[in-house]
Tab-separated table of C-alpha atoms in Angstrom:
chain	number	residue	atom	x	y	z
A	1	MET	CA	0.000	0.000	0.000
A	2	ASP	CA	1.189	3.502	-0.790
A	3	GLU	CA	2.817	4.932	2.341
A	4	LYS	CA	0.842	8.145	1.871
A	5	VAL	CA	-2.445	6.275	2.321
A	6	GLN	CA	-3.816	5.816	5.822
A	7	THR	CA	-6.534	3.363	6.844
A	8	VAL	CA	-8.864	3.772	9.806
A	9	ARG	CA	-11.589	1.354	10.874
A	10	LEU	CA	-14.934	2.597	12.130
A	11	THR	CA	-17.354	0.445	14.094
A	12	PHE	CA	-21.011	1.468	14.328
A	13	PRO	CA	-22.788	-0.126	17.331
A	14	ASP	CA	-26.234	-0.495	15.720
A	15	ASN	CA	-26.166	-2.843	12.717
A	16	ARG	CA	-29.485	-1.520	11.428
A	17	LEU	CA	-28.295	2.101	11.489
A	18	ALA	CA	-24.977	1.089	9.932
A	19	MET	CA	-26.829	-0.405	6.961
A	20	ARG	CA	-28.843	2.817	6.558
A	21	LEU	CA	-25.616	4.803	6.744
A	22	PHE	CA	-23.995	2.698	4.022
A	23	GLY	CA	-27.114	2.980	1.847
A	24	GLU	CA	-29.028	0.372	-0.105
A	25	CYS	CA	-26.458	-1.953	-1.691
A	26	ASP	CA	-23.804	0.402	-0.229
A	27	ALA	CA	-24.990	3.217	-2.526
A	28	HIS	CA	-23.885	5.961	-0.123
A	29	LEU	CA	-20.400	4.492	0.133
A	30	ARG	CA	-20.113	4.231	-3.651
A	31	LEU	CA	-21.157	7.868	-3.922
A	32	LEU	CA	-18.380	8.870	-1.529
A	33	GLU	CA	-15.848	6.863	-3.534
A	34	GLU	CA	-17.010	8.457	-6.799
A	35	ARG	CA	-16.748	12.011	-5.488
A	36	LEU	CA	-13.727	11.780	-3.169
A	37	PRO	CA	-10.259	10.161	-3.308
A	38	VAL	CA	-11.168	7.514	-0.735
A	39	ALA	CA	-11.613	3.719	-0.646
A	40	LEU	CA	-14.338	2.266	1.589
A	41	HIS	CA	-14.604	-1.401	2.548
A	42	PRO	CA	-17.659	-2.358	4.639
A	43	ARG	CA	-17.907	-5.588	6.601
A	44	GLY	CA	-20.952	-5.976	8.772
A	45	ASN	CA	-21.130	-2.914	10.990
A	46	THR	CA	-17.431	-2.107	10.468
A	47	LEU	CA	-16.027	0.136	7.754
A	48	ALA	CA	-12.406	0.515	6.639
A	49	VAL	CA	-11.642	4.014	5.318
A	50	SER	CA	-8.465	4.442	3.246
A	51	ALA	CA	-7.236	7.837	2.033
A	52	THR	CA	-4.513	10.398	2.625
A	53	PRO	CA	-4.288	11.436	6.305
A	54	GLY	CA	-6.119	14.737	5.888
A	55	GLN	CA	-8.841	13.221	3.698
A	56	VAL	CA	-9.347	10.182	5.897
A	57	THR	CA	-10.000	12.445	8.887
A	58	LEU	CA	-12.649	14.444	7.012
A	59	VAL	CA	-14.418	11.338	5.689
A	60	ARG	CA	-14.304	9.704	9.127
A	61	ASP	CA	-15.830	12.800	10.752
A	62	LEU	CA	-18.532	12.990	8.081
A	63	LEU	CA	-19.524	9.345	8.498
A	64	GLN	CA	-19.598	9.647	12.271
A	65	GLU	CA	-21.740	12.774	12.062
A	66	LEU	CA	-24.176	11.140	9.635
A	67	TYR	CA	-24.421	8.136	11.955
A	68	ALA	CA	-25.152	10.480	14.867
A	69	LEU	CA	-28.025	11.955	12.853
A	70	LEU	CA	-29.419	8.475	12.302
A	71	GLU	CA	-29.265	7.897	16.070
A	72	GLN	CA	-31.338	11.072	16.510
A	73	GLY	CA	-34.005	9.697	14.156
A	74	GLU	CA	-32.955	11.684	11.085
A	75	HIS	CA	-33.233	10.280	7.564
A	76	ILE	CA	-30.056	9.966	5.505
A	77	ASP	CA	-30.456	10.029	1.730
A	78	GLN	CA	-28.069	10.580	-1.167
A	79	GLN	CA	-28.606	14.338	-1.067
A	80	ARG	CA	-27.501	14.469	2.571
A	81	VAL	CA	-24.357	12.543	1.604
A	82	VAL	CA	-23.734	14.974	-1.265
A	83	ASP	CA	-24.121	17.885	1.178
A	84	GLY	CA	-21.394	16.327	3.317
A	85	ILE	CA	-19.145	15.788	0.303
A	86	GLU	CA	-19.498	19.427	-0.700
A	87	ALA	CA	-18.781	20.498	2.870
A	88	ILE	CA	-15.504	18.582	2.645
A	89	ALA	CA	-14.740	20.202	-0.720
A	90	GLU	CA	-15.333	23.622	0.846
A	91	GLN	CA	-13.306	22.611	3.924
A	92	VAL	CA	-16.307	23.020	6.217
A	93	MET	CA	-16.296	20.444	8.996
A	94	PRO	CA	-19.533	18.394	8.996
A	95	MET	CA	-19.885	18.888	12.755
A	96	ARG	CA	-20.585	22.569	12.107
A	97	LEU	CA	-23.322	21.684	9.638
A	98	PHE	CA	-25.309	19.255	11.731
A	99	ALA	CA	-24.672	20.446	15.297
A	100	PRO	CA	-27.760	19.882	17.526
A	101	GLU	CA	-27.659	23.442	18.860
A	102	VAL	CA	-28.750	24.821	15.472
A	103	ALA	CA	-31.604	22.339	15.055
A	104	ILE	CA	-35.161	23.661	14.679
A	105	HIS	CA	-37.753	21.800	16.756
A	106	THR	CA	-41.332	21.557	15.508
A	107	PRO	CA	-44.069	19.186	16.743
A	108	ARG	CA	-43.575	16.691	13.913
A	109	LEU	CA	-39.988	17.292	12.776
A	110	VAL	CA	-36.545	18.185	14.051
A	111	ILE	CA	-34.947	20.126	11.203
A	112	HIS	CA	-31.174	20.423	10.849
A	113	PRO	CA	-29.369	22.718	8.405
A	114	ARG	CA	-28.251	20.772	5.350
A	115	ASN	CA	-25.260	22.970	4.521
A	116	ALA	CA	-23.233	25.913	5.799
A	117	ARG	CA	-25.467	28.499	4.120
A	118	GLN	CA	-28.586	27.113	5.759
A	119	ALA	CA	-26.819	27.180	9.132
A	120	ALA	CA	-25.858	30.831	8.536
A	121	PHE	CA	-29.462	31.619	7.573
A	122	ILE	CA	-30.817	30.138	10.810
A	123	GLU	CA	-28.259	32.101	12.829
A	124	THR	CA	-29.186	35.315	10.994
A	125	LEU	CA	-32.885	34.739	11.667
A	126	ALA	CA	-32.072	34.511	15.375
A	127	THR	CA	-30.242	37.846	15.491
A	128	ALA	CA	-31.758	40.131	12.830
A	129	ASP	CA	-35.188	41.781	12.963
A	130	LEU	CA	-35.361	41.777	9.157
A	131	THR	CA	-33.727	39.076	7.051
A	132	PHE	CA	-33.484	38.796	3.270
A	133	ALA	CA	-32.898	35.290	1.883
A	134	VAL	CA	-32.021	35.451	-1.799
A	135	GLY	CA	-31.233	32.538	-4.075
A	136	PRO	CA	-32.502	29.835	-6.425
A	137	ALA	CA	-35.353	27.424	-5.881
A	138	GLY	CA	-34.658	24.357	-3.790
A	139	THR	CA	-32.276	25.937	-1.284
A	140	GLY	CA	-34.723	25.701	1.634
A	141	LYS	CA	-35.164	29.449	2.163
A	142	THR	CA	-38.900	29.476	2.787
A	143	TYR	CA	-39.043	26.071	4.471
A	144	LEU	CA	-36.458	27.055	7.072
A	145	ALA	CA	-38.086	30.449	7.623
A	146	VAL	CA	-41.442	28.750	8.257
A	147	ALA	CA	-39.779	26.269	10.636
A	148	VAL	CA	-38.118	29.042	12.660
A	149	ALA	CA	-41.424	30.947	12.745
A	150	VAL	CA	-43.311	27.881	13.997
A	151	GLN	CA	-40.718	27.263	16.711
A	152	ALA	CA	-40.778	30.918	17.799
A	153	CYS	CA	-44.571	30.856	18.040
A	154	LEU	CA	-44.716	27.606	20.008
A	155	GLU	CA	-42.042	28.907	22.406
A	156	GLY	CA	-44.058	32.096	23.004
A	157	LYS	CA	-41.531	34.447	21.419
A	158	VAL	CA	-44.236	35.733	19.069
A	159	VAL	CA	-48.018	35.484	19.274
A	160	ARG	CA	-48.727	35.192	15.566
A	161	VAL	CA	-47.200	33.803	12.377
A	162	VAL	CA	-48.062	35.633	9.167
A	163	LEU	CA	-47.205	34.091	5.788
A	164	THR	CA	-47.804	35.980	2.579
A	165	ARG	CA	-47.060	35.864	-1.156
A	166	PRO	CA	-47.815	38.189	-4.065
A	167	ALA	CA	-50.460	36.639	-6.358
A	168	VAL	CA	-48.631	37.232	-9.617
A	169	GLU	CA	-49.749	35.366	-12.734
A	170	ALA	CA	-46.666	33.525	-14.003
A	171	GLY	CA	-47.866	32.886	-17.537
A	172	GLU	CA	-51.337	31.658	-16.509
A	173	ARG	CA	-54.425	33.808	-16.138
A	174	LEU	CA	-55.628	33.830	-12.538
A	175	GLY	CA	-59.148	34.855	-13.540
A	176	PHE	CA	-59.707	31.643	-15.440
A	177	LEU	CA	-59.157	29.434	-12.387
A	178	PRO	CA	-62.402	27.923	-11.048
A	179	GLY	CA	-63.950	28.867	-7.729
A	180	ASP	CA	-64.239	31.958	-5.540
A	181	LEU	CA	-61.420	34.369	-4.648
A	182	GLN	CA	-60.028	32.074	-1.924
A	183	ALA	CA	-59.935	29.145	-4.349
A	184	LYS	CA	-58.143	31.314	-6.897
A	185	VAL	CA	-55.362	32.425	-4.538
A	186	ASP	CA	-54.882	29.093	-2.721
A	187	PRO	CA	-52.540	27.681	-5.409
A	188	TYR	CA	-50.165	30.597	-4.790
A	189	LEU	CA	-50.125	29.838	-1.060
A	190	ARG	CA	-49.947	26.045	-1.357
A	191	PRO	CA	-46.140	25.780	-0.773
A	192	LEU	CA	-46.602	27.579	2.547
A	193	TYR	CA	-49.400	25.227	3.567
A	194	ASP	CA	-47.319	22.198	2.572
A	195	ALA	CA	-44.446	23.287	4.839
A	196	LEU	CA	-46.824	23.881	7.752
A	197	TYR	CA	-48.508	20.498	7.318
A	198	ASP	CA	-45.066	18.849	7.444
A	199	MET	CA	-44.218	20.548	10.725
A	200	LEU	CA	-47.566	20.787	12.503
A	201	GLY	CA	-50.015	18.409	10.858
A	202	TYR	CA	-53.266	19.318	9.129
A	203	GLU	CA	-55.486	19.556	12.213
A	204	LYS	CA	-53.116	21.819	14.171
A	205	VAL	CA	-52.716	24.154	11.185
A	206	GLU	CA	-56.511	24.424	10.913
A	207	ARG	CA	-56.861	25.152	14.656
A	208	MET	CA	-54.142	27.802	14.585
A	209	GLN	CA	-55.856	29.514	11.663
A	210	GLU	CA	-59.206	29.463	13.459
A	211	GLN	CA	-57.543	31.004	16.532
A	212	LYS	CA	-55.875	33.695	14.361
A	213	ILE	CA	-52.450	32.492	15.511
A	214	LEU	CA	-51.621	31.578	11.922
A	215	ASP	CA	-52.461	33.973	9.115
A	216	ILE	CA	-51.861	32.957	5.480
A	217	ALA	CA	-52.938	35.481	2.859
A	218	PRO	CA	-51.976	37.169	-0.418
A	219	LEU	CA	-49.763	40.236	-0.078
A	220	ALA	CA	-52.584	42.608	-1.024
A	221	TYR	CA	-54.309	41.716	2.249
A	222	MET	CA	-51.389	43.204	4.210
A	223	ARG	CA	-52.150	46.809	3.303
A	224	GLY	CA	-53.202	48.944	6.253
A	225	ARG	CA	-52.202	46.418	8.913
A	226	THR	CA	-49.693	46.816	11.747
A	227	LEU	CA	-48.393	43.541	13.135
A	228	GLU	CA	-46.845	43.445	16.603
A	229	GLU	CA	-45.221	40.384	18.224
A	230	ALA	CA	-45.501	38.549	14.916
A	231	PHE	CA	-43.169	36.497	12.750
A	232	ILE	CA	-43.883	37.640	9.190
A	233	ILE	CA	-42.642	35.839	6.071
A	234	LEU	CA	-42.893	37.216	2.539
A	235	ASP	CA	-42.297	34.490	-0.036
A	236	GLU	CA	-41.661	34.942	-3.797
A	237	ALA	CA	-40.606	38.499	-2.999
A	238	GLN	CA	-39.048	38.975	-6.448
A	239	ASN	CA	-42.606	39.383	-7.740
A	240	THR	CA	-43.377	42.442	-5.627
A	241	THR	CA	-43.166	45.946	-7.028
A	242	PRO	CA	-41.047	48.496	-5.112
A	243	GLU	CA	-44.281	50.010	-3.800
A	244	GLN	CA	-45.538	46.653	-2.538
A	245	MET	CA	-42.207	45.889	-0.909
A	246	LYS	CA	-42.211	49.206	0.928
A	247	MET	CA	-45.773	48.533	2.063
A	248	PHE	CA	-44.771	45.126	3.414
A	249	LEU	CA	-41.609	46.308	5.159
A	250	THR	CA	-43.522	49.006	7.037
A	251	ARG	CA	-46.113	46.559	8.421
A	252	PHE	CA	-44.211	45.036	11.327
A	253	GLY	CA	-44.287	46.629	14.737
A	254	GLN	CA	-42.786	46.073	18.184
A	255	GLY	CA	-41.568	42.560	18.950
A	256	SER	CA	-41.878	41.384	15.363
A	257	LYS	CA	-39.485	39.780	12.911
A	258	ALA	CA	-39.785	39.812	9.124
A	259	VAL	CA	-38.229	37.480	6.565
A	260	VAL	CA	-38.172	38.191	2.829
A	261	CYS	CA	-37.480	35.210	0.529
A	262	GLY	CA	-37.012	35.380	-3.214
A	263	ASP	CA	-35.124	34.431	-6.352
A	264	VAL	CA	-34.129	37.391	-8.521
A	265	THR	CA	-33.689	35.099	-11.563
A	266	GLN	CA	-37.413	34.221	-11.599
A	267	ILE	CA	-39.188	37.568	-11.831
A	268	ASP	CA	-42.694	37.200	-13.307
A	269	LEU	CA	-43.840	40.826	-13.103
A	270	PRO	CA	-45.681	41.929	-16.246
A	271	GLY	CA	-44.407	44.603	-18.604
A	272	GLY	CA	-40.814	44.429	-17.435
A	273	ARG	CA	-41.621	46.196	-14.162
A	274	GLY	CA	-38.811	46.506	-11.639
A	275	SER	CA	-38.682	43.999	-8.777
A	276	GLY	CA	-39.268	45.250	-5.260
A	277	LEU	CA	-36.761	42.699	-3.962
A	278	VAL	CA	-33.963	43.950	-6.212
A	279	HIS	CA	-34.830	47.540	-5.328
A	280	ALA	CA	-34.951	46.871	-1.566
A	281	LEU	CA	-31.562	45.143	-1.536
A	282	LYS	CA	-30.040	48.278	-3.071
A	283	VAL	CA	-31.923	50.854	-1.005
A	284	LEU	CA	-31.537	49.102	2.345
A	285	SER	CA	-27.912	48.064	2.012
A	286	GLY	CA	-26.176	48.659	5.328
A	287	VAL	CA	-29.328	49.377	7.344
A	288	ALA	CA	-28.816	48.376	10.994
A	289	GLY	CA	-30.818	45.402	12.255
A	290	MET	CA	-31.054	43.794	8.823
A	291	GLY	CA	-29.366	40.606	7.596
A	292	VAL	CA	-28.918	39.285	4.058
A	293	VAL	CA	-28.112	35.668	3.168
A	294	HIS	CA	-27.292	34.827	-0.449
A	295	PHE	CA	-27.843	31.213	-1.520
A	296	THR	CA	-26.305	29.743	-4.689
A	297	ASP	CA	-26.856	26.637	-6.806
A	298	ARG	CA	-24.381	24.815	-4.522
A	299	ASP	CA	-26.935	25.149	-1.721
A	300	VAL	CA	-29.813	23.396	-3.541
A	301	VAL	CA	-31.075	20.549	-1.343
A	302	ARG	CA	-33.742	19.043	-3.598
A	303	HIS	CA	-33.017	16.252	-6.076
A	304	PRO	CA	-29.381	16.531	-7.322
A	305	LEU	CA	-30.745	17.116	-10.830
A	306	VAL	CA	-32.342	20.376	-9.631
A	307	ARG	CA	-28.902	21.713	-8.732
A	308	ARG	CA	-27.608	20.897	-12.212
A	309	ILE	CA	-30.684	22.492	-13.821
A	310	VAL	CA	-30.225	25.712	-11.838
A	311	ARG	CA	-26.548	25.829	-12.775
A	312	ALA	CA	-27.312	25.249	-16.482
A	313	TYR	CA	-29.825	28.107	-16.546
A	314	GLU	CA	-27.410	30.444	-14.761
A	315	GLU	CA	-24.694	29.618	-17.299
A	316	ALA	CA	-27.112	30.185	-20.195
A	317	ASP	CA	-28.191	33.543	-18.731
A	318	GLY	CA	-24.541	34.531	-18.318
A	319	GLN	CA	-23.803	33.707	-21.937
A	320	ARG	CA	-26.782	35.777	-23.134
A	321	SER	CA	-25.689	38.764	-21.068
A	322	GLN	CA	-22.213	38.613	-22.640
A	323	ALA	CA	-23.547	38.310	-26.193
């Protein structure tokens, strides 16, 4: 064996969890071998890890951290393994990514950040009164914001959670949808409902809405309101006008937090109108009490193909802008 290669042996106490760590037919281990200069040899609940000294330490720490997540009841899939691989590539220790102290606790789920950017976002939400989360689809911006809002409400830090979106027609005509006004706007709010059902369950979401603890409505319904001791989330903020964004940002009162989530590459405003999100990021740059977290395609946590799709579109847009 090459003298520069070091081998360490890891033993995982629970055979069942070890098999889930290795993946079906050792798929997770093969993924690690494909992406990193490492050789992995499983035998029962024992794994031999061979790589250069620095690399073997990183892979060992990643595997031990993933196993710890399994012990906590977390699910490990290929995307979680890819997140760990990219953390190694960026020289971010996995322990910083999955540390229990940055977990978000909701009645049905314990949510851990999947990468360094998500961890930074959660930390920013804890310290800033107004947070902008900007980046492509699939990076977990809105989902994490909803989770933090739910936790804050259940812990009594706020008395109300308000979730809102602009009802902008992205190529389809809203007026042609069947049903009354509520039925017409529900599709725009569905992603927010889906996140809440994951964390709280259907019945609890319904009860919280009946008790006015949870308020989900189109952005137009925000005009004229002042919200105190509330956690307010504006999703799809790239589809606000500057006037709408100013209206939203002046709604929150004492004891409130506001989060603005959006993707400036997916603006659906008609007639080439300027985006309120783009405008706000320029106007409010440097304002005290505000935090901004920029996500990139490297932070996408959906299916790995989504990350490649986002990257391909960004490259195509860059080529057009240079033409």
